[in-house]
CSV table of C-alpha atoms in Angstrom, one decimal:
chain,number,residue,atom,x,y,z
A,56,GLY,CA,-1.1,26.7,-12.9
A,57,GLN,CA,-3.6,23.5,-13.3
A,58,GLN,CA,-5.4,22.1,-11.0
A,59,VAL,CA,-7.1,18.8,-10.1
A,60,MET,CA,-9.9,19.1,-7.6
A,61,GLN,CA,-11.4,16.0,-5.7
A,62,ILE,CA,-14.6,15.6,-3.8
A,63,PRO,CA,-15.4,14.7,-1.3
A,64,GLN,CA,-12.1,14.8,0.6
A,65,TYR,CA,-12.9,12.1,2.7
A,66,GLN,CA,-16.1,9.4,3.2
A,67,HIS,CA,-16.7,6.9,5.4
A,68,VAL,CA,-19.4,4.1,4.3
A,69,GLN,CA,-20.8,1.1,5.4
A,70,GLU,CA,-19.6,-2.0,3.8
A,71,GLY,CA,-22.2,-3.0,0.7
A,72,GLU,CA,-22.9,1.2,0.5
A,73,ASP,CA,-21.7,2.7,-3.1
A,74,PHE,CA,-19.6,5.5,-3.3
A,75,THR,CA,-18.2,8.1,-5.7
A,76,THR,CA,-15.7,10.4,-6.1
A,77,TYR,CA,-15.8,13.1,-8.6
A,78,CYS,CA,-12.3,15.1,-10.1
A,79,ASN,CA,-12.2,18.6,-11.8
A,80,SER,CA,-9.7,19.9,-13.5
A,81,SER,CA,-8.8,23.5,-14.2
A,82,THR,CA,-7.6,22.7,-17.7
A,83,THR,CA,-8.8,20.2,-20.9
A,84,LEU,CA,-7.0,17.0,-20.7
A,85,SER,CA,-5.3,14.2,-23.0
A,86,ASN,CA,-6.1,11.5,-20.3
A,87,ILE,CA,-6.8,11.1,-17.0
A,88,GLN,CA,-6.0,8.5,-14.8
A,89,TRP,CA,-7.0,7.0,-11.5
A,90,TYR,CA,-4.5,5.7,-9.0
A,91,LYS,CA,-5.6,3.9,-5.2
A,92,GLN,CA,-3.1,4.4,-2.4
A,93,ARG,CA,-3.7,1.7,0.2
A,94,PRO,CA,-2.5,3.5,3.9
A,95,GLY,CA,1.2,3.4,4.5
A,96,GLY,CA,1.6,2.3,0.4
A,97,HIS,CA,2.8,3.6,-2.5
A,98,PRO,CA,0.1,4.5,-5.0
A,99,VAL,CA,-1.2,1.6,-7.7
A,100,PHE,CA,-2.4,2.3,-11.2
A,101,LEU,CA,-6.6,1.5,-11.4
A,102,ILE,CA,-7.2,2.8,-15.1
A,103,GLN,CA,-6.9,5.5,-17.8
A,104,LEU,CA,-9.1,7.3,-19.6
A,105,VAL,CA,-8.6,8.7,-23.1
A,106,LYS,CA,-11.9,9.6,-25.0
A,107,SER,CA,-14.5,12.2,-24.6
A,108,GLY,CA,-17.2,10.5,-22.5
A,109,GLU,CA,-15.8,7.3,-22.2
A,110,VAL,CA,-17.0,4.8,-19.6
A,111,LYS,CA,-14.8,1.9,-18.2
A,112,LYS,CA,-15.5,-1.0,-15.9
A,113,GLN,CA,-13.7,-2.9,-13.6
A,114,LYS,CA,-15.8,-5.6,-11.8
A,115,ARG,CA,-17.6,-3.3,-9.0
A,116,LEU,CA,-15.8,0.2,-10.1
A,117,THR,CA,-16.8,2.4,-12.5
A,118,PHE,CA,-14.9,4.9,-14.3
A,119,GLN,CA,-15.9,7.8,-16.2
A,120,PHE,CA,-13.9,10.6,-18.6
A,121,GLY,CA,-16.4,13.8,-19.2
A,122,GLU,CA,-17.3,15.0,-22.7
A,123,ALA,CA,-15.4,18.3,-22.1
A,124,LYS,CA,-12.4,16.3,-20.9
A,125,LYS,CA,-12.0,18.6,-18.1
A,126,ASN,CA,-14.3,15.9,-15.3
A,127,SER,CA,-13.9,12.4,-14.2
A,128,SER,CA,-15.6,10.1,-11.8
A,129,LEU,CA,-15.4,7.0,-10.2
A,130,HIS,CA,-17.7,4.9,-9.1
A,131,ILE,CA,-17.9,1.7,-6.6
A,132,THR,CA,-20.8,-0.4,-6.4
A,133,ALA,CA,-21.3,-2.3,-3.1
A,134,THR,CA,-18.0,-1.4,-1.1
A,135,GLN,CA,-15.8,-3.8,0.7
A,136,THR,CA,-12.9,-3.4,3.3
A,137,THR,CA,-10.6,-4.0,0.9
A,138,ASP,CA,-11.6,-0.8,-1.0
A,139,VAL,CA,-10.2,1.5,1.8
A,140,GLY,CA,-7.5,3.5,0.8
A,141,THR,CA,-7.3,6.7,-1.0
A,142,TYR,CA,-8.0,7.7,-4.3
A,143,PHE,CA,-6.4,10.1,-6.6
A,144,CYS,CA,-7.3,11.1,-10.1
A,145,ALA,CA,-4.3,12.2,-12.1
A,146,GLY,CA,-4.6,14.6,-15.2
A,147,GLY,CA,-2.2,14.6,-18.2
A,148,HIS,CA,-1.6,16.6,-21.4
A,149,THR,CA,-0.9,16.4,-24.8
A,150,GLY,CA,2.5,15.7,-25.2
A,151,THR,CA,3.4,15.4,-21.4
A,152,ALA,CA,1.4,12.2,-21.0
A,153,SER,CA,3.6,10.6,-18.2
A,154,LYS,CA,3.6,14.1,-16.7
A,155,LEU,CA,0.7,14.3,-14.2
A,156,THR,CA,-1.0,16.2,-11.9
A,157,PHE,CA,-2.3,14.5,-9.5
A,158,GLY,CA,-6.3,15.3,-7.8
A,159,THR,CA,-6.6,16.5,-4.0
A,160,GLY,CA,-7.6,12.8,-3.4
A,161,THR,CA,-10.8,10.9,-1.6
A,162,ARG,CA,-10.1,8.7,1.4
A,163,LEU,CA,-12.6,6.3,1.4
A,164,GLN,CA,-13.3,4.5,5.4
A,165,VAL,CA,-15.4,0.9,5.2
A,166,THR,CA,-16.5,0.0,8.0
A,167,LEU,CA,-18.9,-3.4,9.0
B,222,GLY,CA,3.5,-5.3,-14.2
B,223,ALA,CA,6.6,-3.4,-14.0
B,224,VAL,CA,8.6,-3.1,-11.0
B,225,VAL,CA,10.1,0.1,-9.3
B,226,SER,CA,12.0,-0.5,-6.3
B,227,GLN,CA,13.1,3.0,-3.7
B,228,HIS,CA,15.4,2.5,-0.9
B,229,PRO,CA,15.7,2.7,1.8
B,230,SER,CA,12.0,3.1,3.2
B,231,TRP,CA,12.8,5.0,6.2
B,232,VAL,CA,15.6,7.2,7.1
B,233,ILE,CA,16.1,9.6,10.1
B,234,CYS,CA,18.5,12.0,10.0
B,235,LYS,CA,20.4,14.8,11.7
B,236,SER,CA,19.2,18.0,10.5
B,237,GLY,CA,22.5,19.3,8.1
B,238,THR,CA,23.3,16.5,6.8
B,239,SER,CA,22.5,14.9,3.1
B,240,VAL,CA,20.2,11.4,3.0
B,241,LYS,CA,20.4,9.7,-0.5
B,242,ILE,CA,17.1,8.0,-1.8
B,243,GLU,CA,17.4,5.5,-4.8
B,244,CYS,CA,14.8,4.3,-7.5
B,245,ARG,CA,15.7,1.6,-9.4
B,246,SER,CA,13.6,0.1,-12.6
B,247,LEU,CA,13.7,-3.7,-11.8
B,248,ASP,CA,12.4,-5.1,-15.4
B,249,PHE,CA,12.3,-2.0,-17.6
B,250,GLN,CA,14.5,1.0,-19.0
B,251,ALA,CA,13.2,4.1,-18.2
B,252,THR,CA,14.7,7.3,-19.7
B,253,THR,CA,12.3,9.5,-17.5
B,254,MET,CA,11.9,9.0,-13.9
B,255,PHE,CA,9.5,11.2,-11.8
B,256,TRP,CA,10.2,12.4,-8.2
B,257,TYR,CA,6.9,13.6,-6.1
B,258,ARG,CA,6.6,14.5,-2.5
B,259,GLN,CA,3.6,13.9,-0.3
B,260,PHE,CA,2.7,15.0,2.9
B,261,PRO,CA,0.6,13.1,5.2
B,262,LYS,CA,-2.8,12.7,4.0
B,263,GLN,CA,-2.0,15.4,1.4
B,264,SER,CA,-1.8,14.5,-2.8
B,265,LEU,CA,1.3,13.9,-4.6
B,266,MET,CA,3.2,17.0,-5.9
B,267,LEU,CA,5.5,16.8,-8.9
B,268,MET,CA,9.5,18.0,-7.7
B,269,ALA,CA,11.0,16.9,-10.8
B,270,THR,CA,11.1,15.1,-13.6
B,271,SER,CA,14.7,13.3,-14.0
B,272,ASN,CA,15.9,12.6,-17.1
B,273,GLU,CA,18.6,9.6,-18.0
B,274,GLY,CA,22.1,11.7,-19.3
B,275,SER,CA,20.6,15.3,-19.1
B,276,LYS,CA,19.7,17.4,-16.0
B,277,ALA,CA,16.9,17.2,-14.4
B,278,THR,CA,13.5,19.3,-14.8
B,279,TYR,CA,12.1,21.1,-11.6
B,280,GLU,CA,9.2,22.3,-10.7
B,281,GLN,CA,8.3,25.8,-10.0
B,282,GLY,CA,9.2,26.6,-6.4
B,283,VAL,CA,11.8,23.3,-6.0
B,284,GLU,CA,15.0,23.9,-5.3
B,285,LYS,CA,17.5,22.4,-7.5
B,286,ASP,CA,20.4,23.0,-5.2
B,287,LYS,CA,18.8,21.6,-2.4
B,288,PHE,CA,17.3,18.4,-4.1
B,289,LEU,CA,19.6,17.1,-6.3
B,290,ILE,CA,18.9,14.6,-8.6
B,291,ASN,CA,21.0,11.9,-11.0
B,292,HIS,CA,19.5,10.0,-13.2
B,293,ALA,CA,23.3,7.8,-14.6
B,294,SER,CA,21.5,4.9,-16.3
B,295,LEU,CA,18.5,3.6,-17.8
B,296,THR,CA,17.3,1.8,-14.2
B,297,LEU,CA,18.6,4.3,-11.8
B,298,SER,CA,17.8,7.5,-10.5
B,299,THR,CA,18.6,9.3,-7.2
B,300,LEU,CA,17.6,12.2,-5.1
B,301,THR,CA,19.8,13.6,-2.7
B,302,VAL,CA,18.2,16.2,0.0
B,303,THR,CA,21.1,17.9,0.8
B,304,SER,CA,21.4,19.7,4.4
B,305,ALA,CA,18.1,18.2,5.2
B,306,HIS,CA,16.0,20.0,7.8
B,307,PRO,CA,12.7,18.9,10.1
B,308,GLU,CA,10.9,20.6,7.0
B,309,ASP,CA,12.1,18.4,4.5
B,310,SER,CA,10.6,15.8,6.6
B,311,SER,CA,8.0,14.0,3.7
B,312,PHE,CA,7.7,10.8,2.0
B,313,TYR,CA,9.2,10.9,-1.4
B,314,ILE,CA,7.7,8.5,-3.9
B,315,CYS,CA,9.4,8.2,-7.5
B,316,SER,CA,7.8,6.7,-10.6
B,317,ALA,CA,8.8,5.6,-14.1
B,318,THR,CA,7.1,4.1,-17.2
B,319,PRO,CA,8.4,1.1,-19.5
B,320,SER,CA,6.4,3.7,-22.0
B,321,LEU,CA,5.8,7.4,-22.1
B,322,ASN,CA,3.3,7.0,-24.8
B,323,THR,CA,1.1,5.4,-22.6
B,324,GLY,CA,1.4,7.5,-19.5
B,325,GLU,CA,0.9,4.7,-16.9
B,326,LEU,CA,3.1,5.1,-13.6
B,327,PHE,CA,4.4,2.6,-11.2
B,328,PHE,CA,5.5,3.8,-8.1
B,329,GLY,CA,8.1,3.2,-6.1
B,330,GLU,CA,7.2,2.1,-2.3
B,331,GLY,CA,8.2,5.5,-1.0
B,332,SER,CA,10.7,6.9,1.4
B,333,ARG,CA,9.9,8.2,4.3
B,334,LEU,CA,12.3,11.0,5.3
B,335,THR,CA,12.4,12.3,9.2
B,336,VAL,CA,15.0,15.2,9.7
B,337,LEU,CA,15.4,15.8,13.6
């Protein structure tokens, strides 16, 4: 079956350092979405990428979709304590855009 | 953004009893809703796709007689965990989208089930 892996599983950074999480799918995706889940909370949508090689930015967050549409990355510049949480990528396939396969997640801890 | 509400947030029950969890889309209609299960510090595992007016589609390995899903209206889906056992203890989350084409999912707050 489809598998979506993320690395690292966990990262602890000091505030101000950069952070990157990588997402790899075993199959080609039609789109990839990213979600953030705060401790004790529910996932919140961050962004969707659809095009091969697409790069999108949201303030300090940069999202990239690979050329082969099988991998993606999320980079946070100058992390803040508010960035704490688990970041999930989620892959969609043609015809089932809303039926997503979630990645294994990367838990980010930021300390002062 | 769209709002999805889940109830109850917490539930504790005795082994052998059944528990119903509700998922409502508050400001949009959802012909399709999704039910996930999440163990501590793990990812979201899709359990089933709930379809308004028809039977749910279950993922491989998910017992449909154990996890009953009913989607009787365009704004409400329910998940009933029947004859719950301690291994059913988990965080159950629903999601829905105003547009199946765009794919962005809006999640409920989640329901934490503890079976004693």
